[in-house]
XYZ file of C-alpha atoms in Angstrom:
312
model
C -26.208 30.124 -22.000
C -29.446 31.399 -23.541
C -30.907 28.925 -25.979
C -34.600 29.818 -26.098
C -36.263 30.516 -29.438
C -36.816 34.251 -29.952
C -39.171 35.916 -32.437
C -39.011 39.002 -34.644
C -42.232 39.780 -36.521
C -41.484 41.210 -39.953
C -43.509 42.400 -42.907
C -41.626 41.626 -46.102
C -42.188 42.146 -49.831
C -40.429 39.495 -51.889
C -38.734 40.145 -55.219
C -41.710 38.304 -56.705
C -43.894 41.155 -55.356
C -45.642 39.085 -52.698
C -46.183 40.372 -49.170
C -45.523 38.063 -46.222
C -45.745 38.456 -42.481
C -42.803 36.466 -41.238
C -42.034 35.360 -37.678
C -38.248 35.363 -38.002
C -36.866 33.171 -35.224
C -33.367 32.983 -33.806
C -31.291 31.673 -30.945
C -28.385 33.258 -29.103
C -25.580 31.300 -27.463
C -22.814 32.558 -25.229
C -22.400 36.164 -24.222
C -25.257 38.665 -24.099
C -25.699 40.856 -27.145
C -23.316 43.821 -27.278
C -21.056 42.456 -24.539
C -18.802 40.484 -26.894
C -17.967 40.110 -30.607
C -20.971 38.749 -32.519
C -20.625 35.702 -34.761
C -23.559 35.007 -37.096
C -23.863 31.384 -38.231
C -26.178 30.534 -41.134
C -27.456 26.963 -41.072
C -27.499 24.453 -43.929
C -30.438 22.818 -45.726
C -31.859 20.608 -42.967
C -30.260 22.581 -40.135
C -31.765 25.166 -37.817
C -30.897 27.819 -35.249
C -29.894 25.226 -32.641
C -26.220 25.409 -33.480
C -24.737 24.660 -30.049
C -25.458 22.796 -26.849
C -26.378 19.157 -26.255
C -28.402 18.814 -29.472
C -26.569 21.473 -31.461
C -25.815 20.440 -35.042
C -22.386 22.149 -34.923
C -21.629 21.543 -31.250
C -18.162 20.192 -32.083
C -17.334 23.677 -33.353
C -19.520 26.027 -31.290
C -19.696 25.943 -27.491
C -17.836 26.505 -24.274
C -14.083 26.151 -24.874
C -14.699 25.157 -28.497
C -13.100 26.977 -31.438
C -16.076 29.327 -31.612
C -16.035 29.781 -27.851
C -19.319 30.845 -26.278
C -17.288 32.130 -23.324
C -15.769 34.653 -25.730
C -18.374 35.344 -28.416
C -22.068 36.027 -28.847
C -23.244 33.427 -31.351
C -26.424 34.258 -33.273
C -28.284 31.942 -35.621
C -31.513 32.702 -37.512
C -33.876 30.059 -38.821
C -34.400 30.281 -42.560
C -38.128 31.146 -42.752
C -40.022 28.053 -43.817
C -37.549 25.511 -42.424
C -40.265 24.391 -39.996
C -38.120 24.420 -36.841
C -40.392 27.150 -35.449
C -43.528 25.559 -37.005
C -43.654 28.282 -39.684
C -44.010 26.819 -43.183
C -44.343 28.497 -46.568
C -46.747 26.995 -49.057
C -45.731 29.040 -52.113
C -42.014 28.528 -51.671
C -41.157 29.733 -55.178
C -42.086 33.260 -54.042
C -38.703 33.356 -52.293
C -35.076 33.384 -53.406
C -31.876 33.260 -51.332
C -31.650 36.999 -51.980
C -34.981 37.391 -50.158
C -33.697 35.317 -47.235
C -30.586 37.505 -47.111
C -32.793 40.597 -46.936
C -34.870 39.033 -44.171
C -31.753 38.194 -42.151
C -30.484 41.748 -42.641
C -33.836 43.055 -41.429
C -33.479 40.762 -38.437
C -30.079 42.234 -37.617
C -31.542 45.721 -37.969
C -34.382 44.840 -35.584
C -31.802 43.652 -33.060
C -29.875 46.934 -33.563
C -26.832 45.012 -34.813
C -24.910 47.189 -37.267
C -21.706 45.174 -37.478
C -20.686 41.559 -36.998
C -17.326 40.179 -36.033
C -17.829 37.204 -38.339
C -20.336 35.526 -40.628
C -19.946 31.773 -41.044
C -22.164 29.682 -43.277
C -22.065 26.126 -44.547
C -23.620 24.971 -47.824
C -26.966 26.784 -48.313
C -26.225 28.947 -45.264
C -22.990 30.050 -46.846
C -24.790 30.918 -50.070
C -27.167 33.149 -48.110
C -24.157 34.742 -46.387
C -22.667 35.569 -49.803
C -25.956 37.260 -50.687
C -25.953 39.236 -47.416
C -22.444 40.578 -47.889
C -23.049 41.410 -51.546
C -25.850 43.679 -50.285
C -23.965 45.075 -47.266
C -20.227 44.795 -47.973
C -19.199 46.404 -44.670
C -21.340 44.186 -42.448
C -18.638 41.882 -41.044
C -14.938 41.826 -40.251
C -14.532 38.153 -41.199
C -16.421 35.987 -43.697
C -16.028 32.194 -43.678
C -18.061 30.455 -46.412
C -17.766 26.678 -45.952
C -18.489 24.154 -48.737
C -20.447 26.692 -50.766
C -20.196 29.241 -53.539
C -21.786 32.590 -54.349
C -24.035 30.983 -56.937
C -25.649 27.680 -57.859
C -23.679 26.145 -60.716
C -25.200 23.910 -63.383
C -24.284 20.613 -61.712
C -25.854 21.578 -58.383
C -28.904 23.002 -60.153
C -29.320 19.672 -61.941
C -29.173 17.701 -58.680
C -31.702 20.068 -57.111
C -33.939 19.570 -60.144
C -33.910 15.809 -59.521
C -34.706 16.574 -55.866
C -37.633 18.739 -56.994
C -39.014 15.911 -59.158
C -38.724 13.462 -56.256
C -40.272 15.895 -53.758
C -43.264 16.376 -56.060
C -43.826 12.641 -56.526
C -46.715 10.809 -54.897
C -45.099 7.965 -52.967
C -42.667 8.660 -50.110
C -41.342 11.881 -51.686
C -39.214 13.066 -48.779
C -37.591 9.681 -48.196
C -36.732 9.281 -51.884
C -35.329 12.791 -52.125
C -33.196 12.266 -49.035
C -31.767 9.013 -50.371
C -30.766 10.752 -53.583
C -29.329 13.685 -51.630
C -27.182 11.405 -49.479
C -25.505 10.152 -52.651
C -24.608 13.777 -53.466
C -23.490 14.615 -49.917
C -21.102 11.645 -49.835
C -18.845 10.009 -52.447
C -18.494 6.534 -53.994
C -15.295 5.997 -52.018
C -16.998 6.982 -48.756
C -19.812 4.446 -49.219
C -17.644 1.687 -50.664
C -15.051 1.958 -47.886
C -17.693 1.959 -45.192
C -19.951 -0.881 -46.345
C -17.784 -3.097 -48.600
C -20.823 -4.898 -50.018
C -21.771 -6.310 -46.621
C -25.160 -7.985 -46.648
C -27.675 -7.726 -43.826
C -29.181 -11.206 -43.519
C -31.890 -10.091 -41.109
C -33.178 -7.317 -43.379
C -32.300 -9.115 -46.616
C -30.529 -6.158 -48.189
C -27.112 -4.549 -48.460
C -25.944 -2.620 -45.412
C -25.581 0.444 -47.663
C -29.238 0.135 -48.713
C -30.308 -0.151 -45.090
C -28.256 2.959 -44.254
C -29.858 4.972 -47.049
C -33.360 3.864 -46.061
C -32.607 4.793 -42.452
C -31.596 8.331 -43.453
C -34.665 8.707 -45.643
C -37.011 7.612 -42.868
C -35.169 9.579 -40.171
C -35.512 12.857 -42.058
C -39.162 12.121 -42.796
C -39.792 11.852 -39.060
C -38.153 15.160 -38.135
C -38.567 17.362 -41.219
C -41.535 18.662 -43.173
C -42.041 18.004 -46.883
C -42.997 21.663 -47.357
C -39.804 22.730 -45.608
C -37.655 20.430 -47.739
C -39.242 21.791 -50.917
C -38.512 25.320 -49.745
C -34.884 24.623 -48.805
C -34.207 22.741 -52.044
C -35.655 25.630 -54.044
C -33.338 28.062 -52.251
C -30.308 25.856 -52.853
C -31.276 25.777 -56.502
C -31.230 29.573 -56.829
C -28.198 31.044 -55.061
C -27.107 33.988 -57.182
C -25.234 36.753 -55.360
C -24.389 39.799 -57.451
C -20.996 38.896 -58.905
C -20.046 42.544 -59.438
C -20.436 43.213 -55.715
C -18.185 40.421 -54.437
C -14.927 42.342 -54.741
C -16.460 45.153 -52.660
C -16.932 42.911 -49.617
C -14.809 44.467 -46.881
C -14.550 41.368 -44.670
C -11.410 39.290 -44.523
C -12.569 36.345 -46.593
C -11.576 32.744 -45.894
C -13.083 30.303 -48.380
C -13.186 26.655 -47.284
C -13.899 23.796 -49.687
C -13.818 19.986 -49.541
C -11.584 18.316 -52.110
C -14.169 15.590 -52.908
C -17.338 17.726 -52.710
C -19.863 16.706 -55.392
C -22.318 19.495 -54.494
C -20.040 22.545 -54.447
C -16.899 21.242 -56.184
C -13.584 22.507 -54.852
C -12.590 23.411 -58.421
C -15.464 25.913 -58.656
C -14.642 27.456 -55.278
C -10.965 27.741 -56.248
C -11.964 29.546 -59.464
C -14.108 31.933 -57.436
C -11.168 32.543 -55.085
C -8.758 33.211 -57.941
C -11.189 35.606 -59.583
C -11.835 37.645 -56.444
C -8.147 37.616 -55.463
C -7.337 39.607 -58.603
C -9.135 42.605 -57.095
C -9.160 41.885 -53.360
C -6.180 41.348 -51.062
C -7.582 40.047 -47.788
C -8.768 36.684 -49.071
C -7.502 33.135 -48.518
C -8.430 29.624 -49.597
C -8.464 26.436 -47.497
C -9.298 22.874 -48.516
C -10.486 20.023 -46.311
C -9.111 16.645 -47.415
C -11.696 13.902 -47.025
C -13.228 10.890 -48.754
C -16.657 11.951 -47.463
C -17.527 14.715 -49.929
C -19.854 17.609 -49.116
C -20.752 16.251 -45.670
C -17.094 16.534 -44.607
C -17.831 19.993 -43.221
C -20.073 18.218 -40.688
C -17.643 15.343 -40.115
C -13.996 16.433 -40.409
C -14.057 18.570 -37.286
C -10.353 18.411 -36.535
C -9.470 19.883 -39.918
C -12.258 22.456 -39.784
C -11.360 23.455 -36.229
C -7.718 23.904 -37.173
C -8.626 26.099 -40.124
C -11.080 28.314 -38.218
C -8.799 28.532 -35.160
C -6.157 30.213 -37.298
C -8.740 32.617 -38.729
C -10.511 33.794 -35.575
């Protein structure tokens, strides 16, 4: 299995009319290119191209003998430029939109001489970028699986990202504070209450839930860049695929939501499904049942595996 980081050097003009030289990085897992069906996976906000293997963030889904079987497929994953996994950071992050990232990924596919994909799968922000890609190239993939995401950023999500932006631009511990707030959006009251039940940590003199939140804030600060977080939050804040192009997407579309998601509410995804279904036949809707909210797509693997198994 090839897991090394590969580079494509691109020159790109953003919609904001800025020119960037971008080292687009990617990893390939499983079969060699053009020897098997290609599955493109777009990573989420703090994710990266390392989707499979020992440290893969979706290894319960992607790997040898997993649902997305690397013995059967070529799995490709790009890094969103500026996520810092390849040490490339973007100072002026507001120069970019998810539409720009979609264009960059499409340019990456073109550089690799990939004209068609078997499937595009994206979770959260990665799914939003996938919507943008297919709105631009409706015939790109046979199957599209957007997970816990929508084709645009709705008002509630925009508001949460605005709070994130304020926290990320603060002076004291910005990344930790933003992560703590984000964790409260990724999970639900029931998830936290059931897990911690007001247990008090005598040694640390705080609630176990507080200790857990502080741990996640500090852990992300140690492995993620503030510049990268600002960039990813900005992208999440501005997903806006061309609504008029959605019905033209040729891929069989399988929309997956989480019933308790506070970030991309299931109700919004269902409305999107119903709207597209009026003009498109090969579309279906699936809903993960979980108390854990948005993060369920990274936790409820049995449900997710069962859904994707029946699709692929």
